Short mmCIF file of C-alpha atoms (C1' of nucleotides) in Angstrom, two decimals:
data_model
loop_
_atom_site.label_atom_id
_atom_site.label_comp_id
_atom_site.label_asym_id
_atom_site.label_seq_id
_atom_site.Cartn_x
_atom_site.Cartn_y
_atom_site.Cartn_z
CA MET A 1 20.15 99.75 -54.52
CA ALA A 2 19.19 98.98 -51.01
CA SER A 3 16.72 101.85 -50.66
CA SER A 4 19.02 104.81 -49.92
CA SER A 5 19.53 108.27 -50.70
CA SER A 6 22.53 107.66 -52.67
CA GLY A 7 25.69 109.76 -52.90
CA THR A 8 25.27 112.40 -50.38
CA ASN A 9 27.14 110.74 -47.44
CA PRO A 10 30.65 110.34 -48.13
CA LEU A 11 30.68 107.83 -45.28
CA PHE A 12 28.00 105.67 -46.93
CA PRO A 13 28.41 102.26 -45.81
CA GLY A 14 29.69 100.29 -48.85
CA ARG A 15 28.11 96.86 -50.40
CA LEU A 16 26.50 95.10 -47.40
CA VAL A 17 28.46 91.94 -47.08
CA ARG A 18 26.51 88.74 -47.14
CA THR A 19 27.60 86.22 -44.62
CA ARG A 20 28.64 83.09 -46.15
CA LEU A 21 27.79 79.71 -44.65
CA TYR A 22 31.28 78.67 -44.17
CA GLU A 23 32.02 81.63 -42.14
CA GLN A 24 29.27 80.73 -39.64
CA VAL A 25 30.43 77.32 -39.57
CA ALA A 26 34.23 78.37 -38.96
CA GLU A 27 33.13 80.81 -36.34
CA GLN A 28 30.94 77.94 -34.49
CA ILE A 29 33.89 75.52 -34.68
CA THR A 30 36.18 78.04 -33.16
CA SER A 31 33.83 79.18 -30.38
CA TRP A 32 33.26 75.23 -29.83
CA ILE A 33 36.79 74.69 -29.51
CA THR A 34 37.55 77.67 -27.00
CA GLU A 35 34.25 76.89 -24.93
CA ASN A 36 35.47 73.08 -24.71
CA GLY A 37 38.83 74.48 -23.98
CA LEU A 38 40.50 72.07 -26.69
CA ARG A 39 44.34 72.41 -26.81
CA THR A 40 46.72 71.96 -29.49
CA GLY A 41 46.85 68.45 -30.63
CA ASP A 42 43.29 67.87 -29.87
CA ARG A 43 40.96 66.19 -32.49
CA LEU A 44 37.72 67.60 -33.94
CA PRO A 45 34.91 65.24 -34.86
CA PRO A 46 35.05 63.48 -38.15
CA GLU A 47 34.04 65.51 -41.27
CA ARG A 48 30.72 63.56 -41.77
CA GLU A 49 29.65 63.74 -38.05
CA LEU A 50 30.59 67.37 -37.63
CA ALA A 51 28.63 68.04 -40.91
CA THR A 52 25.77 66.42 -39.80
CA ARG A 53 25.74 68.07 -36.17
CA LEU A 54 26.07 71.79 -37.68
CA GLY A 55 23.42 70.66 -40.39
CA VAL A 56 25.63 71.58 -43.39
CA SER A 57 26.81 69.58 -46.21
CA ARG A 58 30.40 68.13 -46.15
CA ALA A 59 31.31 70.45 -48.86
CA THR A 60 30.64 73.42 -46.80
CA LEU A 61 32.24 72.16 -43.70
CA SER A 62 35.15 71.49 -45.92
CA GLN A 63 35.16 75.33 -46.84
CA ALA A 64 35.14 76.20 -43.24
CA LEU A 65 38.04 73.97 -42.52
CA VAL A 66 40.09 75.31 -45.26
CA ALA A 67 39.44 78.85 -43.84
CA LEU A 68 40.44 77.83 -40.42
CA GLU A 69 43.57 76.08 -41.89
CA VAL A 70 44.59 79.10 -43.65
CA ILE A 71 44.20 81.26 -40.65
CA GLY A 72 46.11 78.71 -38.65
CA VAL A 73 43.72 77.26 -36.51
CA VAL A 74 43.52 73.56 -37.39
CA ALA A 75 45.41 71.28 -39.42
CA VAL A 76 43.56 68.75 -41.61
CA ARG A 77 45.40 65.50 -42.16
CA HIS A 78 44.35 63.30 -44.82
CA GLY A 79 43.09 59.86 -43.50
CA ASP A 80 43.77 60.79 -39.87
CA GLY A 81 41.59 63.68 -38.97
CA THR A 82 41.36 67.47 -38.10
CA VAL A 83 43.32 68.50 -35.16
CA VAL A 84 43.38 72.06 -33.40
CA THR A 85 46.78 73.86 -33.92
CA SER A 86 46.10 76.92 -32.04
CA SER A 87 43.96 76.87 -29.11
CA ARG A 88 43.80 80.85 -28.98
CA THR A 89 40.94 82.64 -30.84
CA ARG A 90 41.01 85.64 -32.75
CA SER A 91 41.09 88.82 -30.93
CA ILE A 92 44.05 91.13 -31.90
CA VAL A 93 46.00 90.92 -28.44
CA GLN A 94 45.60 87.13 -28.79
CA ALA A 95 46.71 87.03 -32.13
CA ILE A 96 49.96 88.68 -31.11
CA ARG A 97 50.44 86.35 -28.43
CA ALA A 98 49.90 83.45 -30.81
CA HIS A 99 52.79 85.12 -32.91
CA ALA A 100 54.82 86.16 -29.99
CA ASP A 101 57.83 84.70 -31.65
CA ARG A 102 57.35 86.79 -34.75
CA LEU A 103 57.21 89.96 -32.56
CA PRO A 104 60.77 90.59 -32.79
CA GLU A 105 61.08 90.15 -36.07
CA ILE A 106 58.60 92.64 -36.84
CA ILE A 107 60.38 95.23 -34.70
CA ASP A 108 63.71 94.57 -36.65
CA THR A 109 62.00 94.79 -39.87
CA ARG A 110 60.09 97.86 -39.05
CA ASP A 111 63.46 99.49 -37.58
CA ALA A 112 65.31 98.74 -40.86
CA LEU A 113 62.60 100.25 -42.97
CA GLU A 114 61.51 103.17 -41.15
CA THR A 115 64.95 104.47 -40.25
CA LYS A 116 65.84 104.54 -43.73
CA ILE A 117 62.44 106.02 -44.55
CA ALA A 118 63.02 109.03 -41.92
CA ALA A 119 66.33 109.70 -43.53
CA LEU A 120 65.19 109.88 -46.88
CA ALA A 121 62.33 112.13 -45.79
CA ALA A 122 64.57 114.53 -44.21
CA ASP A 123 66.27 114.81 -47.58
CA ARG A 124 63.08 114.91 -49.99
CA ARG A 125 60.41 116.28 -47.90
CA THR A 126 58.33 118.89 -49.30
CA ASP A 127 56.25 121.69 -47.73
CA GLU A 128 53.18 119.33 -48.27
CA ASP A 129 54.65 116.65 -46.83
CA LEU A 130 55.48 118.49 -43.70
CA LYS A 131 52.15 119.99 -43.61
CA ARG A 132 50.80 116.34 -43.65
CA ILE A 133 53.16 115.31 -40.85
CA ASP A 134 52.04 118.27 -38.62
CA GLU A 135 48.38 117.61 -39.10
CA ALA A 136 49.14 114.23 -37.87
CA LEU A 137 50.84 115.14 -34.77
CA GLU A 138 48.10 117.74 -34.25
CA ALA A 139 45.47 114.94 -34.64
CA MET A 140 47.50 112.78 -32.29
CA GLU A 141 47.82 115.53 -29.66
CA ALA A 142 44.21 116.13 -29.42
CA ASP A 143 43.23 112.65 -29.34
CA ILE A 144 45.38 112.26 -26.44
CA ASP A 145 44.28 115.46 -24.74
CA ALA A 146 40.58 114.14 -25.17
CA GLY A 147 41.62 111.09 -23.23
CA GLY A 148 42.41 108.68 -26.30
CA ARG A 149 45.30 106.88 -27.00
CA GLY A 150 46.15 108.41 -30.37
CA VAL A 151 46.29 105.50 -32.30
CA GLU A 152 44.89 106.82 -35.24
CA GLY A 153 47.15 109.79 -35.27
CA ASP A 154 50.21 107.68 -34.60
CA GLU A 155 49.40 105.84 -37.76
CA ARG A 156 48.81 108.91 -39.77
CA PHE A 157 52.19 110.45 -38.73
CA HIS A 158 54.18 107.24 -39.90
CA GLY A 159 52.26 107.19 -43.01
CA ALA A 160 53.05 110.88 -43.63
CA VAL A 161 56.69 110.25 -43.17
CA THR A 162 56.74 107.14 -45.43
CA THR A 163 55.08 109.32 -48.10
CA ALA A 164 57.68 112.26 -47.48
CA ALA A 165 60.30 109.59 -48.21
CA HIS A 166 59.27 109.40 -51.66
CA SER A 167 60.10 105.98 -52.42
CA LEU A 168 57.27 103.65 -53.74
CA LEU A 169 59.11 100.53 -53.17
CA LEU A 170 59.77 101.44 -49.45
CA ALA A 171 56.22 102.41 -49.09
CA ARG A 172 55.07 99.21 -50.33
CA LEU A 173 57.16 97.38 -48.11
CA MET A 174 55.70 99.41 -45.04
CA ASP A 175 52.37 98.49 -46.45
CA GLU A 176 53.15 94.92 -46.54
CA ILE A 177 54.14 94.83 -42.90
CA GLY A 178 51.62 97.24 -41.96
CA GLU A 179 49.16 95.05 -40.69
CA LEU A 180 51.63 93.37 -38.13
CA ILE A 181 52.83 96.88 -37.07
CA LYS A 182 49.29 97.82 -36.28
CA GLU A 183 49.19 95.09 -33.74
CA THR A 184 52.36 96.21 -32.02
CA ARG A 185 51.31 99.77 -32.08
CA ILE A 186 47.86 99.29 -30.29
CA GLU A 187 49.50 97.19 -27.68
CA SER A 188 52.41 99.85 -27.26
CA LEU A 189 49.99 102.83 -26.89
CA SER A 190 48.01 101.01 -24.44
CA GLN A 191 50.59 101.46 -21.83
CA PRO A 192 50.19 104.37 -19.42
CA ASP A 193 52.02 107.51 -20.49
CA ARG A 194 53.31 105.84 -23.49
CA PRO A 195 51.11 107.96 -25.77
CA ARG A 196 52.51 111.23 -24.55
CA THR A 197 56.20 109.64 -24.71
CA SER A 198 55.43 108.53 -28.11
CA LEU A 199 54.28 111.73 -29.32
CA ALA A 200 57.49 113.39 -28.02
CA GLY A 201 59.45 110.82 -30.03
CA HIS A 202 57.24 111.98 -33.10
CA ARG A 203 58.21 115.65 -32.57
CA ALA A 204 61.99 114.89 -32.65
CA ILE A 205 61.52 112.99 -35.78
CA ALA A 206 59.54 115.58 -37.50
CA GLU A 207 61.88 118.31 -36.20
CA ALA A 208 64.85 116.58 -37.90
CA ILE A 209 62.93 115.89 -41.06
CA ARG A 210 61.90 119.67 -41.22
CA ALA A 211 65.53 120.61 -40.71
CA GLY A 212 66.61 118.30 -43.30
CA ASP A 213 68.92 116.30 -41.15
CA ALA A 214 68.99 112.74 -42.20
CA ASP A 215 71.27 111.43 -39.54
CA ALA A 216 69.18 113.07 -36.97
CA ALA A 217 66.14 111.67 -38.28
CA SER A 218 67.36 108.56 -38.65
CA ASP A 219 68.45 108.06 -35.11
CA ALA A 220 65.25 109.66 -33.67
CA MET A 221 63.37 107.08 -35.61
CA HIS A 222 65.52 104.52 -34.22
CA ALA A 223 65.01 105.47 -30.82
CA HIS A 224 61.36 105.63 -31.21
CA VAL A 225 60.83 102.23 -32.79
CA ASP A 226 63.19 101.03 -30.06
CA LEU A 227 60.84 102.79 -27.40
CA VAL A 228 57.66 101.50 -29.05
CA SER A 229 58.95 97.90 -29.20
CA ASP A 230 59.14 97.54 -25.38
CA VAL A 231 55.81 96.15 -25.00
CA ALA A 232 54.53 93.99 -22.33
CA LEU A 233 53.75 91.11 -24.70
CA LEU A 234 57.39 91.02 -25.67
CA ARG A 235 58.48 90.97 -22.11
CA GLU A 236 56.15 88.12 -21.27
CA ALA A 237 56.83 85.99 -24.24
CA ARG A 238 59.33 83.53 -23.29
CA MET B 1 57.24 55.39 -37.24
CA ALA B 2 57.45 55.68 -41.06
CA SER B 3 60.20 53.35 -40.88
CA SER B 4 63.13 55.02 -39.50
CA SER B 5 65.72 54.98 -36.77
CA SER B 6 63.85 57.00 -34.57
CA GLY B 7 65.33 60.13 -32.25
CA THR B 8 68.89 59.94 -33.31
CA ASN B 9 68.88 62.68 -35.71
CA PRO B 10 67.77 65.83 -34.43
CA LEU B 11 67.32 67.38 -38.21
CA PHE B 12 65.17 64.63 -39.12
CA PRO B 13 62.71 66.20 -41.77
CA GLY B 14 59.26 66.17 -39.80
CA ARG B 15 55.89 64.73 -41.30
CA LEU B 16 55.98 65.39 -45.23
CA VAL B 17 53.06 67.67 -46.11
CA ARG B 18 50.68 66.63 -48.85
CA THR B 19 49.59 69.36 -50.89
CA ARG B 20 46.24 69.51 -51.41
CA LEU B 21 44.55 70.42 -54.85
CA TYR B 22 42.90 73.70 -53.60
CA GLU B 23 46.61 74.84 -52.61
CA GLN B 24 47.86 74.30 -56.17
CA VAL B 25 44.70 75.89 -57.55
CA ALA B 26 44.95 78.72 -55.34
CA GLU B 27 48.51 79.35 -56.53
CA GLN B 28 47.73 78.92 -60.40
CA ILE B 29 45.20 81.70 -59.72
CA THR B 30 47.26 84.12 -57.95
CA SER B 31 50.10 83.70 -60.77
CA TRP B 32 47.73 83.86 -63.33
CA ILE B 33 46.66 87.26 -61.52
CA THR B 34 50.16 88.54 -61.66
CA GLU B 35 51.10 87.55 -65.13
CA ASN B 36 48.02 89.11 -66.58
CA GLY B 37 48.68 92.15 -64.51
CA LEU B 38 45.09 92.16 -62.97
CA ARG B 39 44.46 94.96 -60.70
CA THR B 40 42.19 95.71 -57.93
CA GLY B 41 38.55 95.31 -59.24
CA ASP B 42 39.23 93.10 -62.19
CA ARG B 43 37.02 90.07 -62.61
CA LEU B 44 38.26 86.65 -62.60
CA PRO B 45 36.34 84.12 -65.12
CA PRO B 46 33.03 82.48 -63.58
CA GLU B 47 33.67 79.55 -61.36
CA ARG B 48 32.12 77.06 -63.74
CA GLU B 49 34.62 78.17 -66.84
CA LEU B 50 37.50 78.42 -64.19
CA ALA B 51 36.99 75.07 -63.06
CA THR B 52 36.95 73.62 -66.44
CA ARG B 53 40.06 75.38 -67.38
CA LEU B 54 41.89 74.23 -64.52
CA GLY B 55 40.72 70.70 -64.75
CA VAL B 56 39.24 70.81 -61.34
CA SER B 57 35.48 70.48 -59.74
CA ARG B 58 33.74 73.43 -58.77
CA ALA B 59 33.84 72.31 -55.20
CA THR B 60 37.72 72.39 -55.35
CA LEU B 61 37.85 75.61 -57.11
CA SER B 62 35.46 76.92 -54.46
CA GLN B 63 37.87 75.94 -51.49
CA ALA B 64 40.65 77.49 -53.31
CA LEU B 65 38.59 80.67 -53.48
CA VAL B 66 37.86 80.57 -49.82
CA ALA B 67 41.58 80.68 -49.18
CA LEU B 68 42.32 83.42 -51.40
CA GLU B 69 39.37 85.44 -49.90
CA VAL B 70 40.72 84.61 -46.32
CA ILE B 71 44.18 85.80 -47.28
CA GLY B 72 42.43 88.87 -48.93
CA VAL B 73 43.34 88.57 -52.48
CA VAL B 74 39.78 88.25 -53.94
CA ALA B 75 36.32 88.93 -53.11
CA VAL B 76 33.82 86.53 -54.10
CA ARG B 77 30.16 88.31 -54.81
CA HIS B 78 27.20 86.05 -54.84
CA GLY B 79 25.28 86.46 -58.40
CA ASP B 80 28.09 88.88 -59.61
CA GLY B 81 31.59 87.15 -59.73
CA THR B 82 34.93 87.15 -58.37
CA VAL B 83 36.91 90.26 -58.17
CA VAL B 84 40.72 90.76 -57.25
CA THR B 85 40.87 93.13 -54.22
CA SER B 86 44.52 93.39 -53.36
CA SER B 87 46.65 95.12 -55.63
CA ARG B 88 49.46 93.50 -53.34
CA THR B 89 49.06 90.44 -55.37
CA ARG B 90 50.77 91.80 -58.52
CA SER B 91 54.22 91.60 -57.12
CA ILE B 92 56.31 94.64 -56.36
CA VAL B 93 58.60 93.48 -58.91
CA GLN B 94 56.10 94.19 -61.70
CA ALA B 95 55.27 97.33 -60.09
CA ILE B 96 58.63 98.96 -60.01
CA ARG B 97 59.16 97.31 -63.55
CA ALA B 98 56.81 99.63 -64.82
CA HIS B 99 58.76 102.54 -64.01
CA ALA B 100 62.36 101.94 -65.06
CA ASP B 101 63.69 105.01 -63.51
CA ARG B 102 63.12 103.39 -60.03
CA LEU B 103 66.47 102.19 -59.47
CA PRO B 104 67.40 104.81 -56.82
CA GLU B 105 64.38 103.12 -55.10
CA ILE B 106 65.60 99.69 -55.19
CA ILE B 107 69.10 100.99 -53.86
CA ASP B 108 67.54 102.63 -50.78
CA THR B 109 65.57 99.73 -50.00
CA ARG B 110 68.19 97.28 -50.31
CA ASP B 111 70.34 99.59 -48.25
CA ALA B 112 67.75 99.51 -45.53
CA LEU B 113 67.13 95.89 -45.48
CA GLU B 114 70.57 94.64 -45.95
CA THR B 115 72.20 97.00 -43.29
CA LYS B 116 69.77 95.76 -40.64
CA ILE B 117 70.51 92.08 -41.93
CA ALA B 118 74.45 92.55 -41.44
CA ALA B 119 73.76 93.88 -37.99
CA LEU B 120 71.60 91.20 -37.03
CA ALA B 121 73.87 88.66 -38.72
CA ALA B 122 76.81 89.93 -36.44
CA ASP B 123 74.73 89.41 -33.40
CA ARG B 124 73.24 86.11 -34.30
CA ARG B 125 75.52 84.08 -36.57
CA THR B 126 75.97 80.61 -35.91
CA ASP B 127 79.02 78.69 -36.93
CA GLU B 128 77.08 77.21 -39.69
CA ASP B 129 76.09 80.57 -40.85
CA LEU B 130 79.71 81.64 -40.90
CA LYS B 131 80.44 78.54 -42.87
CA ARG B 132 77.77 79.21 -45.72
CA ILE B 133 79.32 82.60 -46.13
CA ASP B 134 82.83 81.61 -46.28
CA GLU B 135 81.89 79.18 -48.90
CA ALA B 136 80.15 81.97 -50.71
CA LEU B 137 83.51 84.01 -50.59
CA GLU B 138 85.46 81.12 -51.68
CA ALA B 139 83.17 80.36 -54.84
CA MET B 140 83.08 84.10 -55.57
CA GLU B 141 86.88 84.22 -55.53
CA ALA B 142 87.39 80.96 -57.59
CA ASP B 143 85.15 82.30 -60.17
CA ILE B 144 86.89 85.59 -60.41
CA ASP B 145 90.23 83.95 -60.61
CA ALA B 146 88.96 82.00 -63.32
CA GLY B 147 87.98 84.97 -65.29
CA GLY B 148 84.19 85.23 -64.23
CA ARG B 149 82.37 88.01 -62.74
CA GLY B 150 81.34 86.33 -59.53
CA VAL B 151 77.81 86.90 -59.84
CA GLU B 152 76.76 83.62 -58.45
CA GLY B 153 79.19 83.96 -55.34
CA ASP B 154 77.85 87.49 -54.98
CA GLU B 155 74.11 86.02 -54.90
CA ARG B 156 75.24 83.31 -52.36
CA PHE B 157 76.93 85.59 -50.11
CA HIS B 158 74.09 87.95 -49.49
CA GLY B 159 71.91 85.07 -49.23
CA ALA B 160 74.05 83.59 -46.44
CA VAL B 161 74.16 86.74 -44.84
CA THR B 162 70.33 87.22 -44.71
CA THR B 163 69.99 83.71 -43.45
CA ALA B 164 72.40 84.36 -40.64
CA ALA B 165 70.25 87.18 -39.67
CA HIS B 166 67.69 84.60 -38.69
CA SER B 167 64.60 86.73 -39.42
CA LEU B 168 62.11 85.17 -41.65
CA LEU B 169 60.20 88.38 -42.31
CA LEU B 170 63.58 90.31 -43.47
CA ALA B 171 64.51 87.28 -45.69
CA ARG B 172 60.96 87.31 -47.07
CA LEU B 173 61.27 91.21 -48.06
CA MET B 174 64.66 90.45 -49.47
CA ASP B 175 63.28 87.73 -51.42
CA GLU B 176 60.52 89.99 -52.78
CA ILE B 177 63.03 92.72 -53.90
CA GLY B 178 65.43 89.88 -55.11
CA GLU B 179 64.86 90.16 -58.81
CA LEU B 180 65.18 93.63 -58.94
CA ILE B 181 68.57 93.52 -56.73
CA LYS B 182 69.84 90.78 -59.29
CA GLU B 183 69.66 93.09 -62.21
CA THR B 184 71.73 95.90 -60.61
CA ARG B 185 74.12 92.95 -59.40
CA ILE B 186 74.75 91.78 -62.87
CA GLU B 187 75.13 95.30 -64.25
CA SER B 188 77.54 96.18 -61.54
CA LEU B 189 79.67 93.48 -61.51
CA SER B 190 80.17 93.93 -65.32
CA GLN B 191 82.51 96.83 -64.68
CA PRO B 192 86.20 96.32 -64.90
CA ASP B 193 87.77 95.63 -61.59
CA ARG B 194 84.41 95.79 -59.88
CA PRO B 195 84.37 92.12 -58.90
CA ARG B 196 87.42 92.23 -56.88
CA THR B 197 86.48 95.43 -54.97
CA SER B 198 83.21 93.93 -54.50
CA LEU B 199 84.89 90.85 -53.22
CA ALA B 200 86.93 92.89 -50.74
CA GLY B 201 83.80 94.83 -49.54
CA HIS B 202 82.31 91.09 -48.86
CA ARG B 203 85.41 90.23 -46.81
CA ALA B 204 85.00 93.34 -44.73
CA ILE B 205 81.46 92.33 -43.97
CA ALA B 206 82.31 88.64 -43.24
CA GLU B 207 84.76 89.81 -40.63
CA ALA B 208 82.57 92.06 -39.08
CA ILE B 209 79.95 89.32 -38.68
CA ARG B 210 82.59 86.89 -37.62
CA ALA B 211 83.71 89.14 -34.86
CA GLY B 212 80.24 89.82 -33.91
CA ASP B 213 80.45 93.61 -34.23
CA ALA B 214 77.12 94.94 -35.30
CA ASP B 215 78.04 98.35 -35.97
CA ALA B 216 80.83 97.54 -37.94
CA ALA B 217 78.85 94.87 -40.11
CA SER B 218 75.99 97.56 -40.86
CA ASP B 219 78.89 100.12 -41.64
CA ALA B 220 80.68 97.81 -44.08
CA MET B 221 77.48 96.49 -45.45
CA HIS B 222 76.31 99.97 -46.08
CA ALA B 223 79.58 100.92 -47.83
CA HIS B 224 79.22 98.05 -50.11
CA VAL B 225 75.75 98.63 -51.28
CA ASP B 226 77.04 102.30 -51.95
CA LEU B 227 79.65 101.00 -53.90
CA VAL B 228 77.86 98.62 -55.64
CA SER B 229 74.79 101.22 -56.36
CA ASP B 230 77.39 103.05 -58.87
CA VAL B 231 76.36 101.51 -61.74
CA ALA B 232 75.88 102.61 -65.24
CA LEU B 233 72.00 102.12 -65.18
CA LEU B 234 71.85 104.63 -62.46
CA ARG B 235 74.06 107.17 -64.31
CA GLU B 236 72.19 106.73 -67.36
CA ALA B 237 68.62 106.88 -65.79
CA ARG B 238 67.65 110.62 -66.12
"C1'" DT C 1 12.52 110.12 -66.34
"C1'" DT C 2 11.17 106.78 -63.14
"C1'" DG C 3 10.10 102.44 -61.36
"C1'" DA C 4 8.68 97.69 -61.82
"C1'" DC C 5 9.62 93.50 -63.67
"C1'" DC C 6 11.86 89.88 -66.20
"C1'" DT C 7 15.61 87.27 -67.24
"C1'" DA C 8 20.64 85.56 -68.38
"C1'" DT C 9 24.47 84.84 -65.62
"C1'" DT C 10 26.87 83.62 -61.54
"C1'" DG C 11 27.88 82.13 -56.92
"C1'" DG C 12 25.92 79.21 -52.74
"C1'" DC C 13 24.96 74.84 -50.95
"C1'" DT C 14 23.64 70.19 -51.05
"C1'" DA C 15 23.40 65.01 -51.98
"C1'" DG C 16 25.77 61.04 -52.85
"C1'" DG C 17 29.58 58.69 -54.11
"C1'" DC C 18 34.02 56.66 -55.10
"C1'" DC C 19 39.18 57.04 -54.01
"C1'" DA C 20 43.58 57.55 -51.10
"C1'" DC C 21 45.50 57.78 -47.17
"C1'" DT C 22 46.55 56.50 -41.90
"C1'" DG C 23 46.84 53.95 -38.13
"C1'" DA C 24 46.26 49.91 -35.56
"C1'" DA C 25 45.61 44.92 -35.17
"C1'" DC C 26 47.04 40.96 -36.84
"C1'" DC C 27 49.96 37.65 -38.68
"C1'" DA C 28 54.32 35.09 -40.71
"C1'" DG C 29 59.08 34.59 -40.95
"C1'" DT C 30 63.34 34.71 -38.38
"C1'" DA D 1 60.93 38.40 -28.85
"C1'" DC D 2 61.45 41.08 -32.98
"C1'" DT D 3 60.63 42.61 -37.55
"C1'" DG D 4 58.17 42.98 -41.83
"C1'" DG D 5 54.27 42.69 -44.36
"C1'" DT D 6 48.92 42.35 -44.73
"C1'" DT D 7 44.30 43.83 -43.47
"C1'" DC D 8 40.82 46.71 -42.53
"C1'" DA D 9 38.13 50.36 -40.51
"C1'" DG D 10 38.03 54.92 -40.06
"C1'" DT D 11 38.71 59.65 -42.03
"C1'" DG D 12 39.49 63.19 -45.43
"C1'" DG D 13 40.27 64.40 -50.73
"C1'" DC D 14 37.65 65.05 -54.76
"C1'" DC D 15 34.01 64.66 -58.17
"C1'" DT D 16 29.33 64.69 -60.59
"C1'" DA D 17 25.02 66.71 -60.97
"C1'" DG D 18 21.63 69.48 -59.54
"C1'" DC D 19 18.68 73.26 -57.49
"C1'" DC D 20 18.39 77.52 -55.16
"C1'" DA D 21 19.65 82.61 -54.71
"C1'" DA D 22 21.69 86.89 -55.75
"C1'" DT D 23 23.22 90.29 -59.15
"C1'" DA D 24 23.19 93.44 -63.08
"C1'" DG D 25 21.17 94.84 -67.04
"C1'" DG D 26 17.46 95.22 -70.06
"C1'" DT D 27 12.56 96.05 -71.10
"C1'" DC D 28 8.43 98.61 -70.86
"C1'" DA D 29 4.69 101.06 -68.85
"C1'" DA D 30 3.16 104.81 -66.13
#
DNA sequence: TTGACCTATTGGCTAGGCCACTGAACCAGT
DNA sequence: ACTGGTTCAGTGGCCTAGCCAATAGGTCAA
């Protein structure tokens, strides 16, 4: 399909995603919102008018509005109209800003889960687990040495530790809030000197796990999460 | 507006939200997915059929699918069909049930979450929160005095503490594994003398929270979870 | 075996229409 | 003057009906 030498390239791009009309419409609406500086509470034009202007049917426009509603950009009110609920657009940083008040919750939750995970990992880690953890550390260090922020290595490290805890349930819950954590991670590692400090924290955690010292692992993870939580956004927010 | 003595009651319920049809449809679909244990890659029925079965128009169903797509539950593929993309849809509860010997994991997870929750509750509890906690304790005691096991009071207590932590995210995760905990709870409280011991544990937790001592609350909760974990199911399992 | 082609199935999108809700203007009774 | 009901224009909610477009899988010839 799609004319290609198949199967050889492991990174072969998957099925190409066809943009649906409603997606384009949704994007046009959001950019229209930002361009015109619409704020929370401002009204969008009536559906009929908007549909005509955008050159799509009301049904399609309606789909776009559903999408925007799910994301939390607009609120559609029967009989009244459509109003903007979040003036911010979609970049990651801005997304965090929009959820600035949720950030502390994410950190609390992360602390709860990862502290326990670290302790369990110290008890249960296999040699295989340790190997994965070390690899993640090396990858992170190499990335930082090369001038990167070590975001991917950071992610791998925490993933490896989670695996080492050998608790399907905890892993699932971590996965559940993974997206949220990712946002804070990028923000945190963007601060100067932070990647190296973070790496040191990882080392301490890894050593405690290697030594099989559950309490030390738990404490080290707690300290690490604490450090990572100190992001600019949090200080700015309220 | 809406015929009311305005402004006097600060807790007056806001504008009531009208459920749109697509929301109900989306929910029905997700529960259908979980009930039938559909996994990533499994197909949903064709839109036309699904719409007929659910008794809605294709347009509405389409809106529901857009919503589910945005959330990341399904992928709609032109000309091919609709497939489930998120294994997460399938609730954690079911995933765990599949392996009966996962009980230790439930306890680990419960410990991770509730220990943190207790600490947060000690920091953040309002008078209202304390009242709810006390009420739960009283209910549990009354039930035990009457010869019951205090299951409901136990549940209320932990719910009240979770509320007092004022973290929506942690509350949500607790809710996720609530079903699983319930089973261990009933099992635990069925052992002789256990209800009274458990009640004492609750009291210790409540006092620490009332005193605002996060560490003590955390420790007390940990001890309590530890105690509760000593159930027959655990000993039997493997 | 390969590649081109057909075709049934399935989603994408439109058009047009009726119904339900909201808010504001208006009116009547107190 | 105030309250409460009524009306009505504007707006979203949802439906029916239909055609278009993409996909997968089969068929058949080279």
